[in-house]
Coordinates of C-alpha atoms in Angstrom, one line a residue:
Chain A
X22 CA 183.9 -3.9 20.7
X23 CA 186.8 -1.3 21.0
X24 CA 186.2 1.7 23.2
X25 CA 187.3 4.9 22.1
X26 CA 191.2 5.1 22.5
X27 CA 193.6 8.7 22.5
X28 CA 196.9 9.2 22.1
X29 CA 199.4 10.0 23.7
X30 CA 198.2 10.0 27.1
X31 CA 200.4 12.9 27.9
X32 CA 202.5 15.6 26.2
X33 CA 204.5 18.7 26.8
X34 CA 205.5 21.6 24.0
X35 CA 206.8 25.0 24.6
X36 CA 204.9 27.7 23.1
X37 CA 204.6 28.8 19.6
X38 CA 204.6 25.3 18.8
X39 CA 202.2 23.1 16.8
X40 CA 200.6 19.9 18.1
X41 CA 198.7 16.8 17.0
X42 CA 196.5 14.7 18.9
X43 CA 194.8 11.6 17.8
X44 CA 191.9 9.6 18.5
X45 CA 190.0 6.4 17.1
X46 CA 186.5 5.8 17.3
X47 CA 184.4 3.5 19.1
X48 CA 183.7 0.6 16.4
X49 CA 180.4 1.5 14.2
X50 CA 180.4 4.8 15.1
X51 CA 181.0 7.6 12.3
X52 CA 180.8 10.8 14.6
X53 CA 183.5 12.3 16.9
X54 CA 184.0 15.3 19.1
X55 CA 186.6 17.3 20.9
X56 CA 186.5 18.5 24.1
X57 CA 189.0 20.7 25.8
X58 CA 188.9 20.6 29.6
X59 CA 190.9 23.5 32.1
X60 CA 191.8 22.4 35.3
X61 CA 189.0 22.5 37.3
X62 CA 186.2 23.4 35.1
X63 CA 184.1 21.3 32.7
X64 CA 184.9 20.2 29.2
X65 CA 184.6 22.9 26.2
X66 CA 183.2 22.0 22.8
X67 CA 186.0 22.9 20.0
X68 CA 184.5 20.6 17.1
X69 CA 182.2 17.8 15.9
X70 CA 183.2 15.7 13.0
X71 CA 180.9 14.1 11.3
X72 CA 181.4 12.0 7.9
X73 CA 184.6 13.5 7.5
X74 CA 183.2 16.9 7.4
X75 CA 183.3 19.6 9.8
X76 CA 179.8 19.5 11.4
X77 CA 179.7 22.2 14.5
X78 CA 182.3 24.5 16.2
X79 CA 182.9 26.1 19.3
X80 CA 184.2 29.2 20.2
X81 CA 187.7 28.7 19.6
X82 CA 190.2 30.5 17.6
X83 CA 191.0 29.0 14.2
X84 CA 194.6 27.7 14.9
X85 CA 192.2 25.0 16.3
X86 CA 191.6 22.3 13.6
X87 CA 191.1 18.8 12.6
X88 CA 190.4 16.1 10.2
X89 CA 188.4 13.2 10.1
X90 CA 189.6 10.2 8.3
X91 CA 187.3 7.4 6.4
X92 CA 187.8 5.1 9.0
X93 CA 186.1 7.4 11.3
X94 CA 189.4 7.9 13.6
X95 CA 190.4 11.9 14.0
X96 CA 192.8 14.2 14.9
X97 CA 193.0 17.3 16.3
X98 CA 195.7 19.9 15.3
X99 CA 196.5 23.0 17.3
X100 CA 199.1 25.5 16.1
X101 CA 201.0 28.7 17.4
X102 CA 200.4 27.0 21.2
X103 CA 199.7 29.3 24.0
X104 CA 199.9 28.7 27.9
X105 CA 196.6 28.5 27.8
X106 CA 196.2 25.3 26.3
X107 CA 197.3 23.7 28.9
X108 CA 194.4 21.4 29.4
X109 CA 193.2 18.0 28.8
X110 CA 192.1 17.1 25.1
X111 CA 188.4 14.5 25.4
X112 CA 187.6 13.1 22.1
X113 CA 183.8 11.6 21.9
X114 CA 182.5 9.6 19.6
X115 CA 178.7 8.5 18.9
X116 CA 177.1 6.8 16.1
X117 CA 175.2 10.0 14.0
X118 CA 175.6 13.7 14.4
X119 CA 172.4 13.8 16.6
X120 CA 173.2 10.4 18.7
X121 CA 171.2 10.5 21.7
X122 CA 174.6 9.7 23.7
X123 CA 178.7 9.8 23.1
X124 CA 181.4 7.9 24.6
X125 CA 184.7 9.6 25.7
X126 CA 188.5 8.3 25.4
X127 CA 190.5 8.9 28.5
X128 CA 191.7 12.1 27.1
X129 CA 195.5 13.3 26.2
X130 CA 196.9 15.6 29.2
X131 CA 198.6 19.0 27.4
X132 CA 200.9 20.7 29.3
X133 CA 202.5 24.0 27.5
X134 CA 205.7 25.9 28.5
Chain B
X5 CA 172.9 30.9 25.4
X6 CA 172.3 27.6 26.8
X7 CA 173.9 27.3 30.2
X8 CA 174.4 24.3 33.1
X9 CA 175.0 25.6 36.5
X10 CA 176.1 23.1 39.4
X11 CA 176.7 23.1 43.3
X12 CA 180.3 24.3 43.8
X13 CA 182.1 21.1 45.5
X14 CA 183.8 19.8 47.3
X15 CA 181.2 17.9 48.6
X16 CA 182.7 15.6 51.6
X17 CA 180.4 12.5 53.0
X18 CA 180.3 10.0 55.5
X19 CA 180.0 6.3 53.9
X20 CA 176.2 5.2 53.7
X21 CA 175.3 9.2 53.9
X22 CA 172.7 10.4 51.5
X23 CA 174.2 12.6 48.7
X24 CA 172.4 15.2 46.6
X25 CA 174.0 16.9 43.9
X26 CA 172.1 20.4 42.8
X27 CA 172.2 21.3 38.7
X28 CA 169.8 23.5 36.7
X29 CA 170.2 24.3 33.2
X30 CA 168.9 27.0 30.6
X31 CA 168.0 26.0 27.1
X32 CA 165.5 26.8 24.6
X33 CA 164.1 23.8 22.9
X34 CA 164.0 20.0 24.7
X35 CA 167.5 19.1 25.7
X36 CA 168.8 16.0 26.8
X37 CA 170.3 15.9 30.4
X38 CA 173.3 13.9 31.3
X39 CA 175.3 13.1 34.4
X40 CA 179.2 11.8 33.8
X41 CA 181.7 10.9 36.5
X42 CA 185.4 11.7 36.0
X43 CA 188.0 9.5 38.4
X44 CA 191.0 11.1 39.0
X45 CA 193.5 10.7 36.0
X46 CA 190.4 9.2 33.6
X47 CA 188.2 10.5 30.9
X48 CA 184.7 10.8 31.0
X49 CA 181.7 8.1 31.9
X50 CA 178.3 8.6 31.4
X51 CA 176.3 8.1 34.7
X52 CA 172.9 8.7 33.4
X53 CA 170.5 10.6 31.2
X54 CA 167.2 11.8 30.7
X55 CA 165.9 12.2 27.1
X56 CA 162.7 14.4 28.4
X57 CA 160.9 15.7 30.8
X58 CA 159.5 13.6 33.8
X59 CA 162.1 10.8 32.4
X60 CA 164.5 9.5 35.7
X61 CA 167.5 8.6 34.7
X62 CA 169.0 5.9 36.8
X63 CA 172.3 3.5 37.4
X64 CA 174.2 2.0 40.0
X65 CA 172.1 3.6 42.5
X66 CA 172.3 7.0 41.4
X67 CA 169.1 8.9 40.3
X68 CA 168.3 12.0 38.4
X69 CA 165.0 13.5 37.6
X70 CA 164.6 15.9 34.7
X71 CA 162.1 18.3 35.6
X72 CA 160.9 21.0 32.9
X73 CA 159.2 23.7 35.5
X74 CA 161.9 23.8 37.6
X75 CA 164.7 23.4 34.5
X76 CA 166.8 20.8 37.3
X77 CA 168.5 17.4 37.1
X78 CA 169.9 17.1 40.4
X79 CA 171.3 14.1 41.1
X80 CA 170.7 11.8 44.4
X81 CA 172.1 8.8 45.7
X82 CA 170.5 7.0 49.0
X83 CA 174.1 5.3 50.5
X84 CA 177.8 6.5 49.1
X85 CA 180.5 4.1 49.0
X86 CA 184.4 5.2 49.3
X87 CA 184.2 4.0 45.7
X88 CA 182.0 7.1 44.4
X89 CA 184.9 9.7 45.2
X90 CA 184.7 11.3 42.2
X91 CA 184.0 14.7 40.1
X92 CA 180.3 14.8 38.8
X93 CA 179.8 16.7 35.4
X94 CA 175.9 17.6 34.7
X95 CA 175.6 18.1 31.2
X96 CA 172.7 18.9 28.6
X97 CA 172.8 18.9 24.5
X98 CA 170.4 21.0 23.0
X99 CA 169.2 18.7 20.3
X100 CA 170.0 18.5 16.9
X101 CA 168.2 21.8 15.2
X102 CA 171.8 22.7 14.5
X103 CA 172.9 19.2 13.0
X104 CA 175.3 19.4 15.8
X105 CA 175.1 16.8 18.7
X106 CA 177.0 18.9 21.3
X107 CA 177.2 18.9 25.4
X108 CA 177.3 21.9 27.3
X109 CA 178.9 20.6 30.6
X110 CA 178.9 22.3 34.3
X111 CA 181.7 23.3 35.7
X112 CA 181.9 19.8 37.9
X113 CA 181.5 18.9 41.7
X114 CA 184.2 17.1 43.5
X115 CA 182.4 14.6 46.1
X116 CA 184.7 12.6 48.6
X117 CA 183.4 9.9 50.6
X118 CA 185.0 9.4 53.9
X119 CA 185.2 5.7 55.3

């Protein structure tokens, strides 16, 4: 059984530009989530996927976005980058949109200058 | 909204010291209530969780006890090891009335375990 894998591990992109980060699933599980964590504080909902749709969002702006593919793995596309998304970027995936429990990648470190 | 609020770290021990880690949530409904663990440079693991109230969640001899009246998860360990430096995230998800399985995490406490 494969955890749930991110990639890259780490980045850096001046502002203004767009960026793409990618995650696969744990196996058998059809739901995943990003989380965007600031230095020093705790992770931020920005999206649930869930069957490929869009099922929940967090207060984030809409250059925010992502897709789900059919084999469950995601991506999540931010555009027009600002400073402030400098952060790291947790996908989670679970097995249902209301699983009890999710399991996080190691996350993809964002740096922005 | 729904809310987690956490003892401000860093939290600094002696090896084989007795740790307790302070959280209280707000929520409306019957949340699930999580503890992860974040080593430096990694993501996220769960520690624990408690599905409702009473419930103690427990692992690698760390405890939490989710008590409704006083809306806390706090989490306890009797004897820290070097090997629990760490950040401690206490986290609840509201439950699925949305559709949307979702944590709302505290803002973390750093604990370091002296030797």
């Amino acid at each position: 059984e494969t955890g749930v894998t991110q990639s890259p591990t780490h980045l850096i992109k001046t502002r203004g530009q767009q960026v793409t980060l990618r995650c696969s699933s744990q196996s058998g599980h059809n739901t995943v989530s990003w989380y965007q964590q600031a230095l020093g504080q705790g992770p931020q909902f920005i999206f649930q996927y869930y069957r490929e749709e869009e099922n929940g969002r967090g207060n984030f702006p809409p250059r925010f976005s992502g897709l789900q593919f059919p084999n469950y793995s995601s991506e999540l596309n931010v555009n027009a980058l600002e400073l402030d998304d400098s952060a790291l970027y947790l996908c989670a995936s679970s097995f249902g949109a209301g699983a009890a429990e999710a399991f996080f990648g190691q996350g993809t470190r964002l740096t922005v200058v | 909204g729904d809310s987690v609020t956490q003892m401000e770290g860093p939290v600094t021990l002696s090896e084989e010291a007795f740790l307790t880690i302070n959280c209280t949530y707000t929520a409306t409904g019957y949340p699930s209530l999580f503890w992860y663990v974040q080593y430096p440079g990694e993501g996220l693991q769960l520690l624990l969780k408690a599905t409702k109230a009473d419930d103690k969640g427990s692992n690698k001899g760390f405890e939490a006890t989710y008590r409704k009246e006083t809306t806390s998860f706090h989490l306890e360990k009797g004897s820290v090891q070097v090997s629990d430096s760490a950040v401690y995230f206490c986290a609840l998800s509201p439950g699925t009335t949305s559709g949307t399985y979702k944590y709302i995490f505290g803002t973390g406490t750093r604990l370091k375990v002296l030797a």
